[in-house]
Tab-separated table of C-alpha atoms in Angstrom:
chain	number	residue	atom	x	y	z
A	1422	UNK	CA	4.906	28.286	-23.121
A	1423	UNK	CA	5.721	31.346	-21.043
A	1424	UNK	CA	9.355	32.396	-21.291
A	1425	UNK	CA	9.277	34.349	-18.035
A	1426	UNK	CA	12.432	33.918	-15.983
A	1427	UNK	CA	12.438	34.338	-12.256
A	1428	UNK	CA	14.624	33.907	-9.256
A	1429	UNK	CA	13.498	34.258	-5.663
A	1430	UNK	CA	15.050	35.352	-2.456
A	1431	UNK	CA	12.844	35.166	0.604
A	1432	UNK	CA	13.731	37.578	3.342
A	1433	UNK	CA	12.904	36.297	6.803
A	1434	UNK	CA	13.966	39.455	8.570
A	1435	UNK	CA	11.481	41.774	6.920
A	1436	UNK	CA	7.803	41.513	6.134
A	1437	UNK	CA	5.444	43.509	3.991
A	1438	UNK	CA	1.771	43.756	3.363
A	1439	UNK	CA	0.410	43.588	-0.197
A	1440	UNK	CA	-3.119	44.155	-1.409
A	1441	UNK	CA	-5.193	41.151	-0.430
A	1442	UNK	CA	-7.978	39.606	-2.413
A	1443	UNK	CA	-11.431	40.983	-1.834
A	1444	UNK	CA	-12.884	39.620	1.398
A	1445	UNK	CA	-9.515	38.720	2.933
A	1446	UNK	CA	-7.675	40.602	5.670
A	1447	UNK	CA	-4.278	42.132	5.047
A	1448	UNK	CA	-1.465	40.429	6.857
A	1449	UNK	CA	2.358	40.330	6.735
A	1450	UNK	CA	4.355	37.559	5.152
A	1451	UNK	CA	7.905	37.194	3.763
A	1452	UNK	CA	8.642	39.328	0.710
A	1453	UNK	CA	9.828	37.782	-2.528
A	1454	UNK	CA	12.201	39.652	-4.831
A	1455	UNK	CA	12.289	38.875	-8.547
A	1456	UNK	CA	15.466	38.889	-10.634
A	1457	UNK	CA	16.610	37.082	-13.763
A	1458	UNK	CA	17.413	33.360	-13.669
A	1459	UNK	CA	16.214	30.151	-15.344
A	1460	UNK	CA	12.618	29.570	-14.263
A	1461	UNK	CA	12.782	25.813	-13.935
A	1462	UNK	CA	15.695	25.936	-11.486
A	1463	UNK	CA	13.676	27.671	-8.798
A	1464	UNK	CA	12.314	26.515	-5.511
A	1465	UNK	CA	8.674	25.923	-6.405
A	1466	UNK	CA	7.341	27.031	-3.024
A	1467	UNK	CA	9.003	30.424	-3.418
A	1468	UNK	CA	7.605	30.790	-6.921
A	1469	UNK	CA	4.137	29.904	-5.681
A	1470	UNK	CA	4.387	32.416	-2.849
A	1471	UNK	CA	5.393	35.106	-5.343
A	1472	UNK	CA	2.404	34.292	-7.544
A	1473	UNK	CA	-0.047	34.191	-4.651
A	1474	UNK	CA	1.150	37.375	-2.961
A	1475	UNK	CA	1.336	39.540	-6.089
A	1476	UNK	CA	-1.703	38.876	-8.311
A	1477	UNK	CA	-1.823	41.333	-11.202
A	1478	UNK	CA	-5.614	41.650	-10.942
A	1479	UNK	CA	-8.295	40.466	-8.505
A	1480	UNK	CA	-9.045	36.785	-9.015
A	1481	UNK	CA	-12.710	35.935	-9.492
A	1482	UNK	CA	-14.579	32.643	-9.381
A	1483	UNK	CA	-15.030	32.844	-13.159
A	1484	UNK	CA	-11.255	33.086	-13.602
A	1485	UNK	CA	-10.729	30.018	-11.443
A	1486	UNK	CA	-13.370	28.016	-13.302
A	1487	UNK	CA	-11.892	28.948	-16.681
A	1488	UNK	CA	-8.345	27.961	-15.733
A	1489	UNK	CA	-9.398	24.730	-14.043
A	1490	UNK	CA	-11.348	23.758	-17.167
A	1491	UNK	CA	-8.229	24.420	-19.252
A	1492	UNK	CA	-6.173	22.213	-16.938
A	1493	UNK	CA	-8.800	19.465	-17.068
A	1494	UNK	CA	-8.803	19.472	-20.871
A	1495	UNK	CA	-5.035	19.007	-20.819
A	1496	UNK	CA	-4.584	16.572	-17.943
A	1497	UNK	CA	-7.694	14.399	-18.124
A	1498	UNK	CA	-6.794	12.673	-21.424
A	1499	UNK	CA	-3.354	11.791	-20.057
A	1500	UNK	CA	-4.757	10.550	-16.754
A	1501	UNK	CA	-7.581	8.569	-18.363
A	1502	UNK	CA	-5.183	6.866	-20.777
A	1503	UNK	CA	-2.837	6.034	-17.898
A	1504	UNK	CA	-5.648	4.379	-15.930
A	1505	UNK	CA	-6.899	2.577	-19.052
A	1506	UNK	CA	-3.482	1.097	-19.817
A	1507	UNK	CA	-2.988	0.168	-16.173
A	1508	UNK	CA	-6.237	-1.800	-16.132
A	1509	UNK	CA	-5.627	-3.352	-19.552
A	1510	UNK	CA	-2.361	-4.715	-18.227
A	1511	UNK	CA	-4.224	-6.531	-15.468
A	1512	UNK	CA	-7.206	-7.664	-17.541
A	1513	UNK	CA	-5.377	-8.751	-20.704
A	1514	UNK	CA	-5.183	-12.307	-19.333
A	1515	UNK	CA	-8.962	-12.515	-19.654
A	1516	UNK	CA	-8.852	-11.606	-23.343
A	1517	UNK	CA	-5.782	-13.769	-23.990
A	1518	UNK	CA	-7.593	-16.816	-22.630
A	1519	UNK	CA	-10.314	-16.292	-25.236
A	1520	UNK	CA	-7.676	-15.915	-27.957
A	1521	UNK	CA	-6.000	-19.268	-27.361
A	1522	UNK	CA	-3.675	-18.800	-24.384
A	1523	UNK	CA	-4.956	-21.903	-22.594
A	1524	UNK	CA	-4.584	-24.068	-25.695
A	1525	UNK	CA	-0.852	-23.354	-25.880
A	1526	UNK	CA	-0.364	-24.961	-22.466
A	1527	UNK	CA	2.437	-22.637	-21.414
A	1528	UNK	CA	1.650	-23.146	-17.723
A	1529	UNK	CA	2.870	-26.597	-16.720
A	1530	UNK	CA	4.579	-28.070	-13.694
A	1531	UNK	CA	7.916	-28.532	-15.476
A	1532	UNK	CA	8.983	-28.144	-19.063
A	1533	UNK	CA	11.832	-27.237	-21.361
A	1534	UNK	CA	11.580	-23.684	-22.611
A	1535	UNK	CA	12.893	-22.541	-25.961
A	1536	UNK	CA	11.884	-20.133	-28.677
A	1537	UNK	CA	10.143	-21.735	-31.620
A	1538	UNK	CA	9.904	-20.209	-35.081
A	1539	UNK	CA	6.732	-19.402	-36.931
A	1540	UNK	CA	4.080	-16.735	-36.680
A	1541	UNK	CA	3.075	-15.139	-33.413
A	1542	UNK	CA	-0.198	-16.384	-32.006
A	1543	UNK	CA	-3.064	-13.950	-31.609
A	1544	UNK	CA	-2.785	-13.755	-27.820
A	1545	UNK	CA	0.949	-13.040	-28.155
A	1546	UNK	CA	0.201	-10.187	-30.531
A	1547	UNK	CA	-2.260	-8.828	-27.958
A	1548	UNK	CA	0.435	-8.594	-25.285
A	1549	UNK	CA	2.946	-7.019	-27.680
A	1550	UNK	CA	0.452	-4.391	-28.838
A	1551	UNK	CA	-0.687	-3.441	-25.329
A	1552	UNK	CA	2.875	-3.446	-24.004
A	1553	UNK	CA	4.123	-1.306	-26.883
A	1554	UNK	CA	1.348	1.243	-26.392
A	1555	UNK	CA	2.076	1.431	-22.654
A	1556	UNK	CA	5.804	1.944	-23.298
A	1557	UNK	CA	5.161	4.713	-25.814
A	1558	UNK	CA	2.673	6.376	-23.485
A	1559	UNK	CA	5.306	6.439	-20.733
A	1560	UNK	CA	7.493	8.719	-22.852
A	1561	UNK	CA	4.486	10.924	-23.624
A	1562	UNK	CA	3.810	11.347	-19.894
A	1563	UNK	CA	7.461	12.232	-19.239
A	1564	UNK	CA	7.302	14.897	-21.924
A	1565	UNK	CA	3.918	16.483	-21.234
A	1566	UNK	CA	2.846	15.794	-17.624
A	1567	UNK	CA	3.672	18.845	-15.452
A	1568	UNK	CA	5.520	18.406	-12.155
A	1569	UNK	CA	3.946	21.264	-10.238
A	1570	UNK	CA	1.206	23.903	-10.631
A	1571	UNK	CA	3.921	26.558	-10.373
A	1572	UNK	CA	5.707	25.180	-13.447
A	1573	UNK	CA	2.857	24.312	-15.829
A	1574	UNK	CA	4.242	25.287	-19.219
A	1575	UNK	CA	0.969	25.763	-21.085
A	1576	UNK	CA	-0.385	28.345	-18.599
A	1577	UNK	CA	0.414	32.030	-18.621
A	1578	UNK	CA	1.861	33.742	-15.563
A	1579	UNK	CA	-1.579	35.112	-14.726
A	1580	UNK	CA	-3.138	31.639	-15.000
A	1581	UNK	CA	-0.465	30.170	-12.723
A	1582	UNK	CA	-1.353	32.808	-10.143
A	1583	UNK	CA	-4.967	31.654	-10.306
A	1584	UNK	CA	-3.955	28.001	-9.888
A	1585	UNK	CA	-1.778	28.767	-6.878
A	1586	UNK	CA	-4.597	30.746	-5.242
A	1587	UNK	CA	-6.878	27.750	-5.764
A	1588	UNK	CA	-4.307	25.499	-4.097
A	1589	UNK	CA	-4.007	27.966	-1.242
A	1590	UNK	CA	-7.735	27.733	-0.555
A	1591	UNK	CA	-7.770	23.928	-0.289
A	1592	UNK	CA	-4.538	23.922	1.767
A	1593	UNK	CA	-2.883	21.067	-0.130
A	1594	UNK	CA	0.470	22.800	-0.521
A	1595	UNK	CA	2.929	22.997	-3.408
A	1596	UNK	CA	5.144	20.147	-4.602
A	1597	UNK	CA	8.528	20.015	-2.855
A	1598	UNK	CA	11.328	17.824	-4.204
A	1599	UNK	CA	13.086	17.543	-0.834
A	1600	UNK	CA	12.683	14.291	1.096
A	1601	UNK	CA	11.481	14.948	4.642
A	1602	UNK	CA	12.039	12.263	7.234
A	1603	UNK	CA	9.454	13.690	9.625
A	1604	UNK	CA	6.764	13.326	6.959
A	1605	UNK	CA	7.787	9.711	6.356
A	1606	UNK	CA	7.465	8.979	10.078
A	1607	UNK	CA	4.093	10.726	10.230
A	1608	UNK	CA	2.854	8.700	7.243
A	1609	UNK	CA	3.867	5.400	8.833
A	1610	UNK	CA	2.113	6.383	12.071
A	1611	UNK	CA	-1.038	7.495	10.245
A	1612	UNK	CA	-3.692	4.807	10.755
A	1613	UNK	CA	-5.328	5.731	7.461
A	1614	UNK	CA	-2.297	4.438	5.547
A	1615	UNK	CA	-3.225	0.884	6.487
A	1616	UNK	CA	-6.928	1.439	5.850
A	1617	UNK	CA	-6.104	2.689	2.359
A	1618	UNK	CA	-3.837	-0.304	1.734
A	1619	UNK	CA	-6.406	-2.874	2.864
A	1620	UNK	CA	-9.215	-1.145	0.933
A	1621	UNK	CA	-7.292	-1.040	-2.354
A	1622	UNK	CA	-5.880	-4.538	-1.885
A	1623	UNK	CA	-9.336	-5.987	-1.173
A	1624	UNK	CA	-10.921	-4.171	-4.111
A	1625	UNK	CA	-8.262	-5.458	-6.479
A	1626	UNK	CA	-8.501	-9.029	-5.251
A	1627	UNK	CA	-11.922	-8.803	-6.827
A	1628	UNK	CA	-10.430	-7.073	-9.865
A	1629	UNK	CA	-7.798	-9.764	-10.335
A	1630	UNK	CA	-10.477	-12.436	-10.158
A	1631	UNK	CA	-13.643	-11.096	-11.766
A	1632	UNK	CA	-11.832	-9.268	-14.567
A	1633	UNK	CA	-9.243	-11.925	-15.409
A	1634	UNK	CA	-11.680	-14.817	-15.140
A	1635	UNK	CA	-14.715	-13.007	-16.497
A	1636	UNK	CA	-14.907	-15.203	-19.587
A	1637	UNK	CA	-14.587	-18.325	-17.429
A	1638	UNK	CA	-17.377	-17.186	-15.126
A	1639	UNK	CA	-19.734	-16.350	-17.994
A	1640	UNK	CA	-18.983	-19.548	-19.926
A	1641	UNK	CA	-19.777	-21.702	-16.881
A	1642	UNK	CA	-23.284	-20.261	-16.979
A	1643	UNK	CA	-23.745	-22.397	-20.107
A	1644	UNK	CA	-22.830	-20.022	-22.957
A	1645	UNK	CA	-20.525	-20.762	-25.910
A	1646	UNK	CA	-17.363	-18.761	-26.707
A	1647	UNK	CA	-19.008	-16.318	-29.121
A	1648	UNK	CA	-21.912	-15.596	-26.792
A	1649	UNK	CA	-19.475	-15.277	-23.887
A	1650	UNK	CA	-17.542	-12.583	-25.759
A	1651	UNK	CA	-20.724	-10.649	-26.520
A	1652	UNK	CA	-22.043	-10.917	-22.967
A	1653	UNK	CA	-18.741	-9.488	-21.747
A	1654	UNK	CA	-19.928	-6.060	-22.902
A	1655	UNK	CA	-22.739	-5.801	-20.356
A	1656	UNK	CA	-20.424	-5.317	-17.332
A	1657	UNK	CA	-18.916	-2.313	-19.118
A	1658	UNK	CA	-22.369	-0.824	-19.591
A	1659	UNK	CA	-23.078	-1.383	-15.896
A	1660	UNK	CA	-19.891	0.489	-14.995
A	1661	UNK	CA	-20.909	3.464	-17.143
A	1662	UNK	CA	-24.295	3.680	-15.419
A	1663	UNK	CA	-22.685	3.245	-11.987
A	1664	UNK	CA	-20.136	5.998	-12.683
A	1665	UNK	CA	-22.821	8.566	-13.476
A	1666	UNK	CA	-24.991	7.476	-10.573
A	1667	UNK	CA	-22.049	7.500	-8.155
A	1668	UNK	CA	-20.950	10.964	-9.282
A	1669	UNK	CA	-24.496	12.292	-8.888
A	1670	UNK	CA	-24.856	10.757	-5.432
A	1671	UNK	CA	-21.509	12.175	-4.335
A	1672	UNK	CA	-22.604	15.622	-5.500
A	1673	UNK	CA	-25.924	15.373	-3.670
A	1674	UNK	CA	-24.536	14.020	-0.388
A	1675	UNK	CA	-21.239	15.970	-0.477
A	1676	UNK	CA	-19.437	12.776	0.513
A	1677	UNK	CA	-17.298	10.055	-0.985
A	1678	UNK	CA	-18.112	7.425	1.617
A	1679	UNK	CA	-21.844	7.096	0.896
A	1680	UNK	CA	-21.596	6.428	-2.869
A	1681	UNK	CA	-18.472	4.294	-2.415
A	1682	UNK	CA	-20.066	2.047	0.200
A	1683	UNK	CA	-23.268	1.806	-1.846
A	1684	UNK	CA	-21.285	0.525	-4.834
A	1685	UNK	CA	-19.737	-2.196	-2.664
A	1686	UNK	CA	-23.142	-3.137	-1.241
A	1687	UNK	CA	-24.530	-3.581	-4.763
A	1688	UNK	CA	-21.478	-5.679	-5.650
A	1689	UNK	CA	-22.092	-7.861	-2.586
A	1690	UNK	CA	-25.676	-8.379	-3.763
A	1691	UNK	CA	-24.360	-9.445	-7.160
A	1692	UNK	CA	-21.895	-11.870	-5.599
A	1693	UNK	CA	-24.588	-13.441	-3.449
A	1694	UNK	CA	-26.782	-13.850	-6.535
A	1695	UNK	CA	-24.025	-15.768	-8.323
A	1696	UNK	CA	-23.694	-18.095	-5.334
A	1697	UNK	CA	-27.321	-18.546	-4.297
A	1698	UNK	CA	-29.198	-18.691	-7.606
A	1699	UNK	CA	-29.435	-22.273	-8.929
A	1700	UNK	CA	-27.302	-23.265	-11.913
A	1701	UNK	CA	-30.479	-23.892	-13.901
A	1702	UNK	CA	-31.078	-20.118	-14.014
A	1703	UNK	CA	-28.212	-18.896	-16.179
A	1704	UNK	CA	-29.751	-15.462	-16.731
A	1705	UNK	CA	-30.166	-14.866	-12.998
A	1706	UNK	CA	-26.570	-15.771	-12.197
A	1707	UNK	CA	-25.340	-13.713	-15.131
A	1708	UNK	CA	-27.337	-10.739	-13.814
A	1709	UNK	CA	-25.539	-11.099	-10.495
A	1710	UNK	CA	-22.198	-11.105	-12.307
A	1711	UNK	CA	-23.109	-7.878	-14.121
A	1712	UNK	CA	-24.228	-6.183	-10.883
A	1713	UNK	CA	-20.832	-7.020	-9.365
A	1714	UNK	CA	-19.288	-4.486	-11.718
A	1715	UNK	CA	-20.451	-1.575	-9.617
A	1716	UNK	CA	-17.394	-2.212	-7.420
A	1717	UNK	CA	-14.806	-0.514	-9.724
A	1718	UNK	CA	-16.666	2.787	-9.272
A	1719	UNK	CA	-15.762	2.805	-5.562
A	1720	UNK	CA	-12.010	2.863	-6.253
A	1721	UNK	CA	-11.970	6.459	-7.598
A	1722	UNK	CA	-13.604	7.596	-4.360
A	1723	UNK	CA	-10.754	5.979	-2.421
A	1724	UNK	CA	-8.133	7.624	-4.624
A	1725	UNK	CA	-9.870	10.997	-4.351
A	1726	UNK	CA	-9.769	10.632	-0.564
A	1727	UNK	CA	-6.003	10.321	-0.831
A	1728	UNK	CA	-5.511	13.365	-3.049
A	1729	UNK	CA	-7.713	15.632	-0.924
A	1730	UNK	CA	-6.974	14.441	2.613
A	1731	UNK	CA	-3.202	13.851	2.621
A	1732	UNK	CA	-0.914	16.862	2.473
A	1733	UNK	CA	2.869	17.110	2.377
A	1734	UNK	CA	4.899	15.933	-0.621
A	1735	UNK	CA	6.853	13.152	1.091
A	1736	UNK	CA	3.815	11.941	3.018
A	1737	UNK	CA	1.679	11.901	-0.114
A	1738	UNK	CA	4.360	9.944	-1.996
A	1739	UNK	CA	4.408	7.323	0.773
A	1740	UNK	CA	0.620	6.978	0.627
A	1741	UNK	CA	0.661	6.700	-3.165
A	1742	UNK	CA	3.414	4.094	-3.048
A	1743	UNK	CA	1.510	1.991	-0.513
A	1744	UNK	CA	-1.657	2.217	-2.613
A	1745	UNK	CA	0.216	1.024	-5.700
A	1746	UNK	CA	1.618	-1.896	-3.710
A	1747	UNK	CA	-1.889	-2.736	-2.512
A	1748	UNK	CA	-3.187	-2.495	-6.076
A	1749	UNK	CA	-0.540	-4.932	-7.334
A	1750	UNK	CA	-0.859	-7.341	-4.399
A	1751	UNK	CA	-4.625	-7.514	-4.853
A	1752	UNK	CA	-4.276	-8.264	-8.550
A	1753	UNK	CA	-1.762	-11.009	-7.745
A	1754	UNK	CA	-3.991	-12.644	-5.134
A	1755	UNK	CA	-7.231	-12.437	-7.132
A	1756	UNK	CA	-6.458	-15.059	-9.815
A	1757	UNK	CA	-5.214	-17.511	-7.168
A	1758	UNK	CA	-8.742	-17.795	-5.760
A	1759	UNK	CA	-9.911	-19.469	-8.988
A	1760	UNK	CA	-8.570	-23.000	-8.607
A	1761	UNK	CA	-8.989	-25.817	-11.111
A	1762	UNK	CA	-10.512	-28.111	-8.511
A	1763	UNK	CA	-13.321	-25.577	-7.904
A	1764	UNK	CA	-14.368	-25.462	-11.581
A	1765	UNK	CA	-16.837	-24.915	-13.084
A	1766	UNK	CA	-18.741	-23.171	-10.282
A	1767	UNK	CA	-15.769	-21.516	-8.499
A	1768	UNK	CA	-17.916	-21.115	-5.385
A	1769	UNK	CA	-14.968	-20.406	-3.011
A	1770	UNK	CA	-13.796	-17.633	-5.342
A	1771	UNK	CA	-17.267	-16.083	-5.376
A	1772	UNK	CA	-17.429	-16.229	-1.588
A	1773	UNK	CA	-14.069	-14.463	-1.546
A	1774	UNK	CA	-15.581	-11.722	-3.707
A	1775	UNK	CA	-18.358	-11.084	-1.213
A	1776	UNK	CA	-15.880	-10.973	1.679
A	1777	UNK	CA	-13.422	-8.556	0.046
A	1778	UNK	CA	-16.236	-6.230	-1.012
A	1779	UNK	CA	-17.340	-6.092	2.617
A	1780	UNK	CA	-13.782	-5.460	3.824
A	1781	UNK	CA	-13.277	-2.614	1.338
A	1782	UNK	CA	-16.584	-1.019	2.364
A	1783	UNK	CA	-15.635	-1.241	6.050
A	1784	UNK	CA	-12.291	0.457	5.354
A	1785	UNK	CA	-14.043	3.257	3.481
A	1786	UNK	CA	-16.376	3.826	6.433
A	1787	UNK	CA	-13.356	3.748	8.754
A	1788	UNK	CA	-11.572	6.460	6.773
A	1789	UNK	CA	-14.670	8.667	6.854
A	1790	UNK	CA	-15.059	8.070	10.581
A	1791	UNK	CA	-11.445	9.050	11.279
A	1792	UNK	CA	-11.887	12.231	9.255
A	1793	UNK	CA	-15.074	13.121	11.132
A	1794	UNK	CA	-13.306	12.694	14.460
A	1795	UNK	CA	-10.337	14.830	13.430
A	1796	UNK	CA	-12.583	17.600	12.084
A	1797	UNK	CA	-14.514	17.736	15.359
A	1798	UNK	CA	-11.233	17.853	17.241
A	1799	UNK	CA	-10.128	20.833	15.126
A	1800	UNK	CA	-13.465	22.592	15.591
A	1801	UNK	CA	-14.427	22.261	11.914
A	1802	UNK	CA	-17.695	20.373	12.318
A	1803	UNK	CA	-18.525	16.702	12.156
A	1804	UNK	CA	-20.003	14.355	9.593
A	1805	UNK	CA	-23.601	15.623	9.901
A	1806	UNK	CA	-22.530	19.232	9.495
A	1807	UNK	CA	-20.772	18.558	6.197
A	1808	UNK	CA	-23.517	16.314	4.808
A	1809	UNK	CA	-26.221	18.871	5.606
A	1810	UNK	CA	-24.366	22.004	4.487
A	1811	UNK	CA	-21.963	20.688	1.854
A	1812	UNK	CA	-18.175	20.809	2.052
A	1813	UNK	CA	-17.795	23.724	-0.325
A	1814	UNK	CA	-20.295	25.895	1.529
A	1815	UNK	CA	-18.786	25.198	4.920
A	1816	UNK	CA	-15.278	25.755	3.630
A	1817	UNK	CA	-16.276	29.117	2.202
A	1818	UNK	CA	-17.911	30.098	5.487
A	1819	UNK	CA	-14.846	29.068	7.439
A	1820	UNK	CA	-12.566	30.945	5.054
A	1821	UNK	CA	-14.563	34.102	5.698
A	1822	UNK	CA	-14.043	33.830	9.449
A	1823	UNK	CA	-10.321	33.284	9.559
A	1824	UNK	CA	-7.253	35.101	8.340
A	1825	UNK	CA	-5.542	33.152	5.562
A	1826	UNK	CA	-1.863	32.485	6.112
A	1827	UNK	CA	-0.126	32.287	2.717
A	1828	UNK	CA	2.989	30.826	4.300
A	1829	UNK	CA	1.076	27.882	5.762
A	1830	UNK	CA	-1.306	27.312	2.871
A	1831	UNK	CA	1.443	27.172	0.241
A	1832	UNK	CA	4.198	25.521	2.248
A	1833	UNK	CA	5.002	21.814	2.198
A	1834	UNK	CA	3.236	20.981	5.458
A	1835	UNK	CA	1.370	17.776	6.204
A	1836	UNK	CA	-2.349	17.770	6.887
A	1837	UNK	CA	-1.699	17.271	10.609
A	1838	UNK	CA	0.633	20.279	10.676
A	1839	UNK	CA	-2.063	22.571	9.257
A	1840	UNK	CA	-4.204	24.150	11.947
A	1841	UNK	CA	-7.386	24.446	9.855
A	1842	UNK	CA	-7.151	21.464	7.524
A	1843	UNK	CA	-10.633	20.135	6.759
A	1844	UNK	CA	-10.730	16.403	6.068
A	1845	UNK	CA	-13.271	15.323	3.438
A	1846	UNK	CA	-15.928	12.663	3.835
């Protein structure tokens, strides 16, 4: 942890020019004076501006790669565990049903509830273990997850400068703890907010159904409990393959929309197979069920859209909040599509799967279309330009043609307030 202490005072009446990075033009911006004060009590934007405007040495691509790899090694385990526990919370009902939840008959029209003595049942132990791990992990996140790139404790001052320069280049801004009403209003008026909500809600209607009732779906193909448990591993293998394929396709096409929509199309094919293939062909219907599990791979593309296309702290918080609401609503609706009267085939639920996959894919295309239109409006090229040249290459070319404004790139502005914000596809 770096013990450096700083305090900032930004002078708006005077400007100065400091040595710029190689390839950039020199330009004036507010000066930042450094004195002694507790580091963590600072305005993070001022700290970031100080780091960006006064690099101790020229920052190279190798420096950026090294620091980003260090950040990934620190943050990725925390983020992966958070996502894992979040999904386990929603899918634990599926495992609990195999461990005797249904036999306890806790879900009845009316009953008298009281605590009985004796040992905990296996499915009860499952919930206690998963809940305890999630609670403990929450404290770990509070202790170790950084709030802002300007205050990452495990980076040196030099490494924080590199991180801030990286943020400056993608124009996402630095975290600001002040609530801004204008950003809230802009978020509510942003049409993409509702596309994101519908996409995540639709995707998680499938998640709440397929994941929670996975054992029910497999068992109705004619398999016993033990075989059902073993066959439940194949969807996980399908997800692993789909993740690598989706990442490769995104790298090749320089888009998120194309691999995301493809995953939903494959899931639609799987859903249709479960509906159309006769019940006498258990292996064929099971294959359709496994293919359906390409759909979870599309969700990371939606979330990455949010992180890279929405700027402004308050606006980003609103978008994240709406996505979490959509995630929860979808997981609440999903199990309701599997009704007792539709057993054992659950055909209406499977039709619902096909529909929500189509809705999510349409929303993803809509988001990409909106971004293409806004980029053309800002003179930054359309969809075909990015797909043919690659986002990174075009961004580098554009950076070489314009003068970078540190004040704009590092300030807490929304994406619509930034004159040269490039929306991803």
